[in-house]
């Protein structure tokens, strides 16, 4: 084969390889929308700093409090002098008093070195150190064989920056996967409140429907027949403050009762409210009846943690409609507002154990925060905590973990100063509970329980917030979406 023919073959092969391994598009590095955290910007940036500190990056502050960057960091690549330096630039945007956006940019710099100059001539170093300095090698450990990489001067040259979506996802999980706080304040003295005056559009309207229209349930829930049985104790661990979880549990209760089984629905409401709840269930559910229910101390607390949301009020009203339609459904308030921690969960478990002794064939559906539905003792943040589910005595206990898509809910958490704050909270699922939006509610059973004692999952969809039931505003305001940063082929921010 001639040299020219060989060159043509080589050119053809190189062209094919180049087509197969073309450059990546920018689409994978540029988000199609900005995720708005339901956190003040200062708090979101503080968590971002913790994320980089845990990864071993030193923080370099800037004059702008909404931005900071890390110092250059490189991995040891031997003595060739070829290094790849990485640093991160973080930019924060305050969208509202409790809304913020955090953008993380990865900056890279490649340094090419001379292999000959970087080789450690150990014999020359030893000669200069010991012979010329008249030092005995037996009394001294000698100089280091290599210069420390951290002693390089600061790089001031052209660098390339791209959005690091993996780090932004990790930050999202840190900010939006924390457990909800439940406010127990039964001993707090409150000032008397004036009687509420509400507009007509505030009230639920199910009371206007005929009993025949309010009773039938929706489509059959996939996976429910596989777990259904007489004497079943079904625990549903939820993220407090969403509209979806109470709505799906209400549908589940309706279908169990429609199958002819007696059902007891347990809500995390103090037992002191039981009499008021019973009066409402026996009423027509008219506006005056709703006002009477909401006069209870539980609904008027200064800190509404999601257990007293409008979705819970709607669930109670739906149980009232089920009973009017002839379904055998009991609603039980099983919580307490006079105890906390393991003592509180112990009282909750004692309530249900006593109920099970009296009603052995009843199907019990218990809606609770997912910390209380763990069947094993201890949590990552409290090794001594004993949850309610761990103490339940039931021959047929099934714990379902809520599966959902990313969204927003109403809840309470602690700010950077340790003060309790209640409002909109971003909720991002991770691991097995993460799911796509738009699917119908369903139950998935595991072949064996998880390490936390979970037997399956109940899918509820993308979370939307349910505001406190006494709130005049029924729908949460839509978050403000800031403009996207310019793409690579457009105008660049000043940091580039």
GROMACS .gro file of C-alpha atoms in nm:
model
  496
    1UNK     CA    1   0.000   0.000   0.000
    2UNK     CA    2   0.135   0.337  -0.096
    3UNK     CA    3   0.198   0.613   0.156
    4UNK     CA    4  -0.080   0.824   0.002
    5UNK     CA    5  -0.333   0.541   0.029
    6UNK     CA    6  -0.228   0.478   0.389
    7UNK     CA    7  -0.274   0.847   0.472
    8UNK     CA    8  -0.623   0.847   0.319
    9UNK     CA    9  -0.725   0.543   0.529
   10UNK     CA   10  -0.594   0.711   0.843
   11UNK     CA   11  -0.785   1.031   0.764
   12UNK     CA   12  -1.108   0.835   0.704
   13UNK     CA   13  -1.071   0.647   1.037
   14UNK     CA   14  -0.999   0.965   1.231
   15UNK     CA   15  -1.304   1.134   1.078
   16UNK     CA   16  -1.533   0.846   1.183
   17UNK     CA   17  -1.397   0.846   1.538
   18UNK     CA   18  -1.442   1.222   1.558
   19UNK     CA   19  -1.808   1.187   1.461
   20UNK     CA   20  -1.869   0.916   1.719
   21UNK     CA   21  -1.714   1.116   2.002
   22UNK     CA   22  -1.824   1.468   1.926
   23UNK     CA   23  -1.834   1.739   2.191
   24UNK     CA   24  -2.116   1.742   2.446
   25UNK     CA   25  -2.397   1.983   2.397
   26UNK     CA   26  -2.462   2.260   2.644
   27UNK     CA   27  -2.816   2.138   2.712
   28UNK     CA   28  -2.701   1.891   2.981
   29UNK     CA   29  -2.515   2.168   3.167
   30UNK     CA   30  -2.780   2.440   3.156
   31UNK     CA   31  -3.101   2.394   3.360
   32UNK     CA   32  -3.427   2.453   3.180
   33UNK     CA   33  -3.574   2.628   3.485
   34UNK     CA   34  -3.452   2.770   3.814
   35UNK     CA   35  -3.544   2.593   4.136
   36UNK     CA   36  -3.659   2.839   4.402
   37UNK     CA   37  -3.574   2.740   4.759
   38UNK     CA   38  -3.830   2.828   5.024
   39UNK     CA   39  -3.547   2.958   5.241
   40UNK     CA   40  -3.398   3.303   5.307
   41UNK     CA   41  -3.090   3.363   5.094
   42UNK     CA   42  -2.860   3.391   5.397
   43UNK     CA   43  -2.968   3.047   5.519
   44UNK     CA   44  -2.939   2.886   5.175
   45UNK     CA   45  -2.585   3.024   5.131
   46UNK     CA   46  -2.487   2.907   5.480
   47UNK     CA   47  -2.590   2.551   5.392
   48UNK     CA   48  -2.399   2.584   5.063
   49UNK     CA   49  -2.083   2.678   5.256
   50UNK     CA   50  -2.130   2.370   5.476
   51UNK     CA   51  -2.158   2.156   5.163
   52UNK     CA   52  -1.820   2.276   5.030
   53UNK     CA   53  -1.651   2.259   5.369
   54UNK     CA   54  -1.756   1.896   5.401
   55UNK     CA   55  -1.592   1.832   5.062
   56UNK     CA   56  -1.263   1.983   5.178
   57UNK     CA   57  -1.284   2.319   5.000
   58UNK     CA   58  -1.168   2.640   5.166
   59UNK     CA   59  -1.407   2.933   5.132
   60UNK     CA   60  -1.293   3.270   4.998
   61UNK     CA   61  -1.537   3.548   5.081
   62UNK     CA   62  -1.614   3.837   4.848
   63UNK     CA   63  -1.729   4.192   4.906
   64UNK     CA   64  -2.074   4.092   4.778
   65UNK     CA   65  -2.258   3.896   5.053
   66UNK     CA   66  -2.467   3.718   4.789
   67UNK     CA   67  -2.157   3.553   4.638
   68UNK     CA   68  -1.856   3.353   4.751
   69UNK     CA   69  -1.599   3.124   4.592
   70UNK     CA   70  -1.374   2.840   4.697
   71UNK     CA   71  -0.997   2.836   4.674
   72UNK     CA   72  -0.831   2.642   4.395
   73UNK     CA   73  -0.797   2.271   4.460
   74UNK     CA   74  -0.615   2.004   4.261
   75UNK     CA   75  -0.558   1.630   4.282
   76UNK     CA   76  -0.203   1.498   4.303
   77UNK     CA   77  -0.095   1.368   3.960
   78UNK     CA   78   0.258   1.264   4.043
   79UNK     CA   79   0.558   1.465   3.930
   80UNK     CA   80   0.466   1.549   3.571
   81UNK     CA   81   0.356   1.903   3.652
   82UNK     CA   82   0.031   1.852   3.456
   83UNK     CA   83  -0.249   1.957   3.690
   84UNK     CA   84  -0.620   2.028   3.668
   85UNK     CA   85  -0.732   2.295   3.913
   86UNK     CA   86  -1.093   2.330   4.024
   87UNK     CA   87  -1.275   2.601   4.216
   88UNK     CA   88  -1.642   2.692   4.255
   89UNK     CA   89  -1.821   3.023   4.229
   90UNK     CA   90  -2.155   3.048   4.411
   91UNK     CA   91  -2.411   3.317   4.329
   92UNK     CA   92  -2.728   3.373   4.530
   93UNK     CA   93  -3.043   3.558   4.430
   94UNK     CA   94  -3.301   3.674   4.684
   95UNK     CA   95  -3.642   3.621   4.524
   96UNK     CA   96  -3.844   3.706   4.835
   97UNK     CA   97  -3.815   3.722   5.216
   98UNK     CA   98  -3.820   3.339   5.232
   99UNK     CA   99  -3.738   3.252   4.871
  100UNK     CA  100  -3.398   3.227   4.708
  101UNK     CA  101  -3.201   3.081   4.417
  102UNK     CA  102  -2.846   2.944   4.444
  103UNK     CA  103  -2.633   2.887   4.133
  104UNK     CA  104  -2.308   2.687   4.155
  105UNK     CA  105  -2.047   2.726   3.881
  106UNK     CA  106  -1.747   2.494   3.844
  107UNK     CA  107  -1.431   2.674   3.727
  108UNK     CA  108  -1.146   2.467   3.581
  109UNK     CA  109  -0.788   2.541   3.481
  110UNK     CA  110  -0.538   2.302   3.322
  111UNK     CA  111  -0.168   2.361   3.392
  112UNK     CA  112   0.090   2.198   3.164
  113UNK     CA  113   0.437   2.138   3.306
  114UNK     CA  114   0.783   2.031   3.192
  115UNK     CA  115   0.842   1.666   3.285
  116UNK     CA  116   1.217   1.709   3.320
  117UNK     CA  117   1.191   2.005   3.554
  118UNK     CA  118   0.937   1.828   3.773
  119UNK     CA  119   1.142   1.511   3.839
  120UNK     CA  120   1.267   1.489   4.196
  121UNK     CA  121   1.645   1.432   4.180
  122UNK     CA  122   1.655   1.281   4.527
  123UNK     CA  123   2.029   1.212   4.522
  124UNK     CA  124   2.108   1.581   4.452
  125UNK     CA  125   1.867   1.698   4.723
  126UNK     CA  126   2.030   1.463   4.973
  127UNK     CA  127   2.382   1.579   4.873
  128UNK     CA  128   2.300   1.949   4.905
  129UNK     CA  129   2.118   1.903   5.233
  130UNK     CA  130   2.358   1.673   5.413
  131UNK     CA  131   2.703   1.740   5.261
  132UNK     CA  132   2.695   2.115   5.203
  133UNK     CA  133   2.509   2.182   5.528
  134UNK     CA  134   2.720   1.935   5.729
  135UNK     CA  135   2.416   1.758   5.876
  136UNK     CA  136   2.418   1.393   5.980
  137UNK     CA  137   2.142   1.188   5.817
  138UNK     CA  138   2.119   0.983   6.138
  139UNK     CA  139   2.008   1.285   6.344
  140UNK     CA  140   1.771   1.446   6.098
  141UNK     CA  141   1.488   1.319   5.880
  142UNK     CA  142   1.598   1.534   5.585
  143UNK     CA  143   1.398   1.754   5.351
  144UNK     CA  144   1.076   1.649   5.182
  145UNK     CA  145   1.130   1.480   4.847
  146UNK     CA  146   0.866   1.695   4.680
  147UNK     CA  147   0.736   2.044   4.708
  148UNK     CA  148   0.387   2.068   4.854
  149UNK     CA  149   0.128   2.128   4.583
  150UNK     CA  150  -0.055   2.372   4.809
  151UNK     CA  151   0.235   2.619   4.783
  152UNK     CA  152   0.151   2.716   4.424
  153UNK     CA  153   0.073   3.079   4.368
  154UNK     CA  154  -0.285   3.191   4.308
  155UNK     CA  155  -0.392   3.140   3.947
  156UNK     CA  156  -0.493   3.461   3.770
  157UNK     CA  157  -0.570   3.355   3.417
  158UNK     CA  158  -0.858   3.274   3.184
  159UNK     CA  159  -1.080   2.996   3.319
  160UNK     CA  160  -1.391   2.816   3.203
  161UNK     CA  161  -1.708   2.789   3.411
  162UNK     CA  162  -2.019   2.570   3.382
  163UNK     CA  163  -2.320   2.506   3.605
  164UNK     CA  164  -2.257   2.208   3.834
  165UNK     CA  165  -2.604   2.054   3.841
  166UNK     CA  166  -2.495   1.756   4.053
  167UNK     CA  167  -2.384   1.984   4.336
  168UNK     CA  168  -2.701   2.190   4.301
  169UNK     CA  169  -2.907   1.871   4.337
  170UNK     CA  170  -2.711   1.774   4.648
  171UNK     CA  171  -2.772   2.120   4.791
  172UNK     CA  172  -3.143   2.083   4.717
  173UNK     CA  173  -3.157   1.758   4.913
  174UNK     CA  174  -2.979   1.922   5.207
  175UNK     CA  175  -3.227   2.208   5.212
  176UNK     CA  176  -3.547   2.019   5.130
  177UNK     CA  177  -3.521   1.667   5.273
  178UNK     CA  178  -3.522   1.749   5.643
  179UNK     CA  179  -3.803   1.616   5.865
  180UNK     CA  180  -4.092   1.839   5.963
  181UNK     CA  181  -4.117   1.990   6.308
  182UNK     CA  182  -4.440   1.929   6.497
  183UNK     CA  183  -4.519   2.202   6.747
  184UNK     CA  184  -4.641   2.071   7.085
  185UNK     CA  185  -4.754   2.367   7.296
  186UNK     CA  186  -5.038   2.246   7.516
  187UNK     CA  187  -4.914   2.434   7.823
  188UNK     CA  188  -4.872   2.769   7.649
  189UNK     CA  189  -5.126   3.026   7.758
  190UNK     CA  190  -5.292   3.207   7.473
  191UNK     CA  191  -5.492   3.526   7.458
  192UNK     CA  192  -5.859   3.487   7.364
  193UNK     CA  193  -5.922   3.538   6.995
  194UNK     CA  194  -6.217   3.726   6.847
  195UNK     CA  195  -6.472   3.524   6.657
  196UNK     CA  196  -6.365   3.493   6.295
  197UNK     CA  197  -6.565   3.667   6.025
  198UNK     CA  198  -6.511   3.485   5.698
  199UNK     CA  199  -6.617   3.537   5.339
  200UNK     CA  200  -6.846   3.286   5.174
  201UNK     CA  201  -6.572   3.152   4.945
  202UNK     CA  202  -6.370   3.042   5.251
  203UNK     CA  203  -6.596   2.745   5.335
  204UNK     CA  204  -6.595   2.393   5.200
  205UNK     CA  205  -6.896   2.329   4.979
  206UNK     CA  206  -6.938   1.953   5.013
  207UNK     CA  207  -7.236   2.011   5.245
  208UNK     CA  208  -7.438   2.133   4.945
  209UNK     CA  209  -7.408   1.795   4.766
  210UNK     CA  210  -7.662   1.521   4.803
  211UNK     CA  211  -7.557   1.220   5.009
  212UNK     CA  212  -7.568   0.995   4.701
  213UNK     CA  213  -7.326   1.225   4.521
  214UNK     CA  214  -7.079   1.252   4.810
  215UNK     CA  215  -7.045   0.884   4.890
  216UNK     CA  216  -6.894   0.693   4.593
  217UNK     CA  217  -6.516   0.665   4.574
  218UNK     CA  218  -6.286   0.721   4.280
  219UNK     CA  219  -6.092   0.474   4.067
  220UNK     CA  220  -5.966   0.158   4.236
  221UNK     CA  221  -5.623   0.215   4.390
  222UNK     CA  222  -5.362  -0.023   4.251
  223UNK     CA  223  -5.190  -0.233   4.518
  224UNK     CA  224  -5.458  -0.182   4.787
  225UNK     CA  225  -5.620  -0.531   4.762
  226UNK     CA  226  -5.278  -0.693   4.821
  227UNK     CA  227  -5.243  -0.537   5.169
  228UNK     CA  228  -5.610  -0.525   5.272
  229UNK     CA  229  -5.722  -0.764   5.546
  230UNK     CA  230  -5.940  -0.775   5.856
  231UNK     CA  231  -5.753  -0.643   6.158
  232UNK     CA  232  -5.506  -0.451   5.941
  233UNK     CA  233  -5.314  -0.162   6.100
  234UNK     CA  234  -5.199   0.056   5.812
  235UNK     CA  235  -4.958   0.340   5.891
  236UNK     CA  236  -4.896   0.610   5.630
  237UNK     CA  237  -4.585   0.822   5.693
  238UNK     CA  238  -4.627   1.161   5.529
  239UNK     CA  239  -4.449   1.490   5.473
  240UNK     CA  240  -4.672   1.728   5.669
  241UNK     CA  241  -4.845   2.020   5.503
  242UNK     CA  242  -4.929   1.894   5.155
  243UNK     CA  243  -5.267   1.875   4.983
  244UNK     CA  244  -5.192   1.540   4.822
  245UNK     CA  245  -5.125   1.312   5.122
  246UNK     CA  246  -5.459   1.374   5.303
  247UNK     CA  247  -5.649   1.353   4.973
  248UNK     CA  248  -5.496   1.015   4.881
  249UNK     CA  249  -5.550   0.877   5.233
  250UNK     CA  250  -5.912   0.990   5.217
  251UNK     CA  251  -5.955   0.799   4.890
  252UNK     CA  252  -5.791   0.491   5.045
  253UNK     CA  253  -6.029   0.503   5.345
  254UNK     CA  254  -6.327   0.544   5.114
  255UNK     CA  255  -6.235   0.237   4.909
  256UNK     CA  256  -6.175   0.022   5.217
  257UNK     CA  257  -6.512   0.123   5.361
  258UNK     CA  258  -6.683   0.073   5.024
  259UNK     CA  259  -6.547  -0.284   5.029
  260UNK     CA  260  -6.763  -0.343   5.338
  261UNK     CA  261  -6.492  -0.325   5.605
  262UNK     CA  262  -6.517  -0.108   5.917
  263UNK     CA  263  -6.247   0.163   5.908
  264UNK     CA  264  -6.096   0.384   6.177
  265UNK     CA  265  -5.902   0.680   6.041
  266UNK     CA  266  -5.649   0.824   6.283
  267UNK     CA  267  -5.533   1.186   6.251
  268UNK     CA  268  -5.253   1.351   6.448
  269UNK     CA  269  -5.491   1.581   6.636
  270UNK     CA  270  -5.495   1.610   7.018
  271UNK     CA  271  -5.760   1.394   7.183
  272UNK     CA  272  -5.898   1.703   7.351
  273UNK     CA  273  -6.047   1.791   7.011
  274UNK     CA  274  -6.235   1.459   6.975
  275UNK     CA  275  -6.565   1.588   7.111
  276UNK     CA  276  -6.558   1.885   6.875
  277UNK     CA  277  -6.474   1.653   6.582
  278UNK     CA  278  -6.762   1.419   6.671
  279UNK     CA  279  -7.009   1.709   6.673
  280UNK     CA  280  -6.889   1.812   6.329
  281UNK     CA  281  -6.919   1.459   6.189
  282UNK     CA  282  -7.280   1.448   6.308
  283UNK     CA  283  -7.360   1.787   6.157
  284UNK     CA  284  -7.454   1.895   5.806
  285UNK     CA  285  -7.109   2.050   5.753
  286UNK     CA  286  -7.254   2.395   5.691
  287UNK     CA  287  -7.043   2.711   5.733
  288UNK     CA  288  -7.156   2.752   6.093
  289UNK     CA  289  -7.048   2.392   6.164
  290UNK     CA  290  -6.707   2.456   6.009
  291UNK     CA  291  -6.668   2.768   6.224
  292UNK     CA  292  -6.749   2.567   6.536
  293UNK     CA  293  -6.487   2.305   6.448
  294UNK     CA  294  -6.218   2.565   6.379
  295UNK     CA  295  -6.276   2.734   6.714
  296UNK     CA  296  -6.079   2.452   6.875
  297UNK     CA  297  -5.744   2.542   7.026
  298UNK     CA  298  -5.560   2.304   6.791
  299UNK     CA  299  -5.666   2.504   6.485
  300UNK     CA  300  -5.584   2.838   6.646
  301UNK     CA  301  -5.224   2.769   6.750
  302UNK     CA  302  -4.974   3.048   6.675
  303UNK     CA  303  -4.749   2.795   6.497
  304UNK     CA  304  -4.935   2.585   6.239
  305UNK     CA  305  -4.713   2.288   6.150
  306UNK     CA  306  -4.917   2.117   5.876
  307UNK     CA  307  -5.128   1.891   6.096
  308UNK     CA  308  -5.400   2.159   6.103
  309UNK     CA  309  -5.400   2.239   5.733
  310UNK     CA  310  -5.696   2.299   5.507
  311UNK     CA  311  -5.632   1.957   5.352
  312UNK     CA  312  -5.685   1.796   5.693
  313UNK     CA  313  -6.005   1.998   5.737
  314UNK     CA  314  -6.121   1.874   5.396
  315UNK     CA  315  -6.036   1.515   5.495
  316UNK     CA  316  -6.252   1.546   5.807
  317UNK     CA  317  -6.533   1.684   5.596
  318UNK     CA  318  -6.498   1.397   5.351
  319UNK     CA  319  -6.531   1.146   5.635
  320UNK     CA  320  -6.851   1.325   5.734
  321UNK     CA  321  -6.980   1.279   5.376
  322UNK     CA  322  -6.881   0.910   5.378
  323UNK     CA  323  -7.079   0.855   5.695
  324UNK     CA  324  -7.381   1.029   5.544
  325UNK     CA  325  -7.351   0.790   5.248
  326UNK     CA  326  -7.373   0.495   5.487
  327UNK     CA  327  -7.007   0.393   5.499
  328UNK     CA  328  -6.868   0.260   5.828
  329UNK     CA  329  -6.591   0.510   5.901
  330UNK     CA  330  -6.475   0.635   6.241
  331UNK     CA  331  -6.242   0.932   6.282
  332UNK     CA  332  -6.009   0.931   6.582
  333UNK     CA  333  -5.790   1.210   6.717
  334UNK     CA  334  -5.501   1.015   6.873
  335UNK     CA  335  -5.234   1.276   6.952
  336UNK     CA  336  -5.148   1.475   7.263
  337UNK     CA  337  -5.030   1.832   7.311
  338UNK     CA  338  -4.889   1.781   7.662
  339UNK     CA  339  -4.588   1.559   7.590
  340UNK     CA  340  -4.301   1.542   7.343
  341UNK     CA  341  -4.033   1.303   7.220
  342UNK     CA  342  -4.057   0.935   7.304
  343UNK     CA  343  -4.317   0.999   7.575
  344UNK     CA  344  -4.552   1.146   7.317
  345UNK     CA  345  -4.509   0.849   7.083
  346UNK     CA  346  -4.560   0.612   7.376
  347UNK     CA  347  -4.897   0.771   7.451
  348UNK     CA  348  -4.994   0.748   7.083
  349UNK     CA  349  -4.905   0.378   7.070
  350UNK     CA  350  -5.094   0.306   7.393
  351UNK     CA  351  -5.405   0.466   7.242
  352UNK     CA  352  -5.395   0.239   6.937
  353UNK     CA  353  -5.306  -0.074   7.133
  354UNK     CA  354  -5.611  -0.017   7.352
  355UNK     CA  355  -5.824   0.044   7.045
  356UNK     CA  356  -5.702  -0.279   6.884
  357UNK     CA  357  -5.795  -0.480   7.192
  358UNK     CA  358  -6.149  -0.344   7.170
  359UNK     CA  359  -6.184  -0.364   6.788
  360UNK     CA  360  -5.994  -0.669   6.660
  361UNK     CA  361  -6.152  -0.680   6.311
  362UNK     CA  362  -6.135  -0.308   6.242
  363UNK     CA  363  -5.907  -0.174   5.967
  364UNK     CA  364  -5.705   0.109   6.118
  365UNK     CA  365  -5.556   0.370   5.885
  366UNK     CA  366  -5.319   0.601   6.075
  367UNK     CA  367  -5.183   0.915   5.911
  368UNK     CA  368  -4.869   1.045   6.085
  369UNK     CA  369  -4.541   1.220   6.022
  370UNK     CA  370  -4.289   0.974   5.880
  371UNK     CA  371  -4.072   0.990   6.194
  372UNK     CA  372  -4.351   0.830   6.400
  373UNK     CA  373  -4.409   0.544   6.152
  374UNK     CA  374  -4.061   0.390   6.188
  375UNK     CA  375  -4.080   0.041   6.339
  376UNK     CA  376  -3.723   0.051   6.470
  377UNK     CA  377  -3.600   0.257   6.764
  378UNK     CA  378  -3.363   0.548   6.711
  379UNK     CA  379  -3.318   0.803   6.436
  380UNK     CA  380  -3.006   0.958   6.280
  381UNK     CA  381  -3.062   1.272   6.491
  382UNK     CA  382  -3.178   1.098   6.815
  383UNK     CA  383  -3.055   0.746   6.891
  384UNK     CA  384  -3.276   0.725   7.201
  385UNK     CA  385  -3.602   0.809   7.024
  386UNK     CA  386  -3.869   0.536   7.032
  387UNK     CA  387  -4.133   0.595   6.760
  388UNK     CA  388  -4.501   0.505   6.785
  389UNK     CA  389  -4.487   0.226   6.527
  390UNK     CA  390  -4.215   0.046   6.725
  391UNK     CA  391  -4.457   0.010   7.018
  392UNK     CA  392  -4.770  -0.096   6.828
  393UNK     CA  393  -4.907  -0.444   6.903
  394UNK     CA  394  -5.087  -0.567   6.594
  395UNK     CA  395  -5.085  -0.905   6.428
  396UNK     CA  396  -5.097  -0.738   6.086
  397UNK     CA  397  -4.896  -0.415   6.073
  398UNK     CA  398  -4.812  -0.249   5.741
  399UNK     CA  399  -4.609   0.072   5.717
  400UNK     CA  400  -4.625   0.270   5.392
  401UNK     CA  401  -4.378   0.545   5.311
  402UNK     CA  402  -4.504   0.836   5.103
  403UNK     CA  403  -4.365   0.842   4.750
  404UNK     CA  404  -4.390   1.178   4.576
  405UNK     CA  405  -4.249   1.414   4.315
  406UNK     CA  406  -4.065   1.737   4.392
  407UNK     CA  407  -4.286   2.019   4.511
  408UNK     CA  408  -4.367   2.251   4.799
  409UNK     CA  409  -4.553   2.207   5.128
  410UNK     CA  410  -4.637   2.403   5.442
  411UNK     CA  411  -4.433   2.334   5.752
  412UNK     CA  412  -4.218   2.461   6.035
  413UNK     CA  413  -3.842   2.456   6.075
  414UNK     CA  414  -3.568   2.637   6.263
  415UNK     CA  415  -3.383   2.929   6.114
  416UNK     CA  416  -3.009   2.994   6.156
  417UNK     CA  417  -3.068   3.152   6.497
  418UNK     CA  418  -3.272   2.856   6.622
  419UNK     CA  419  -3.606   3.037   6.603
  420UNK     CA  420  -3.916   2.854   6.486
  421UNK     CA  421  -4.045   2.965   6.146
  422UNK     CA  422  -4.357   2.834   5.971
  423UNK     CA  423  -4.428   2.884   5.602
  424UNK     CA  424  -4.369   2.730   5.261
  425UNK     CA  425  -4.101   2.460   5.253
  426UNK     CA  426  -3.946   2.302   4.945
  427UNK     CA  427  -3.977   1.924   4.941
  428UNK     CA  428  -3.740   1.720   4.726
  429UNK     CA  429  -3.754   1.338   4.746
  430UNK     CA  430  -3.449   1.116   4.725
  431UNK     CA  431  -3.382   0.746   4.692
  432UNK     CA  432  -3.671   0.505   4.667
  433UNK     CA  433  -3.945   0.759   4.744
  434UNK     CA  434  -3.857   0.983   4.447
  435UNK     CA  435  -4.112   0.952   4.168
  436UNK     CA  436  -4.236   1.129   3.857
  437UNK     CA  437  -4.542   1.357   3.869
  438UNK     CA  438  -4.870   1.288   3.697
  439UNK     CA  439  -4.924   0.922   3.794
  440UNK     CA  440  -5.239   0.795   3.963
  441UNK     CA  441  -5.223   0.706   4.337
  442UNK     CA  442  -5.104   0.352   4.400
  443UNK     CA  443  -4.947   0.123   4.661
  444UNK     CA  444  -4.625  -0.070   4.603
  445UNK     CA  445  -4.536  -0.350   4.845
  446UNK     CA  446  -4.177  -0.461   4.911
  447UNK     CA  447  -4.073  -0.825   4.919
  448UNK     CA  448  -3.923  -0.764   5.265
  449UNK     CA  449  -3.925  -0.466   5.504
  450UNK     CA  450  -3.651  -0.205   5.475
  451UNK     CA  451  -3.396  -0.133   5.746
  452UNK     CA  452  -3.637   0.132   5.885
  453UNK     CA  453  -3.920  -0.124   5.895
  454UNK     CA  454  -4.109   0.011   5.592
  455UNK     CA  455  -4.325  -0.243   5.407
  456UNK     CA  456  -4.408  -0.043   5.095
  457UNK     CA  457  -4.483   0.296   4.941
  458UNK     CA  458  -4.795   0.493   4.860
  459UNK     CA  459  -4.759   0.732   4.568
  460UNK     CA  460  -4.935   1.070   4.599
  461UNK     CA  461  -4.786   1.279   4.315
  462UNK     CA  462  -4.612   1.617   4.311
  463UNK     CA  463  -4.657   1.802   4.640
  464UNK     CA  464  -4.840   2.132   4.662
  465UNK     CA  465  -4.877   2.325   4.988
  466UNK     CA  466  -5.189   2.325   5.201
  467UNK     CA  467  -5.206   2.638   5.414
  468UNK     CA  468  -5.343   2.644   5.770
  469UNK     CA  469  -5.719   2.584   5.778
  470UNK     CA  470  -5.789   2.920   5.942
  471UNK     CA  471  -5.590   3.108   5.678
  472UNK     CA  472  -5.799   3.344   5.466
  473UNK     CA  473  -5.570   3.270   5.173
  474UNK     CA  474  -5.658   2.924   5.041
  475UNK     CA  475  -5.393   2.888   4.771
  476UNK     CA  476  -5.019   2.943   4.814
  477UNK     CA  477  -4.871   3.215   4.592
  478UNK     CA  478  -4.677   3.095   4.292
  479UNK     CA  479  -4.300   3.139   4.331
  480UNK     CA  480  -4.132   3.410   4.131
  481UNK     CA  481  -3.909   3.258   3.864
  482UNK     CA  482  -3.590   3.461   3.809
  483UNK     CA  483  -3.445   3.476   3.457
  484UNK     CA  484  -3.206   3.201   3.356
  485UNK     CA  485  -2.838   3.283   3.323
  486UNK     CA  486  -2.719   3.333   2.964
  487UNK     CA  487  -2.616   3.025   2.770
  488UNK     CA  488  -2.261   2.962   2.663
  489UNK     CA  489  -2.308   3.105   2.316
  490UNK     CA  490  -2.461   3.426   2.453
  491UNK     CA  491  -2.357   3.699   2.692
  492UNK     CA  492  -2.162   3.577   2.994
  493UNK     CA  493  -2.189   3.695   3.358
  494UNK     CA  494  -1.906   3.920   3.485
  495UNK     CA  495  -1.731   3.627   3.660
  496UNK     CA  496  -1.645   3.476   3.319
   0.00000   0.00000   0.00000
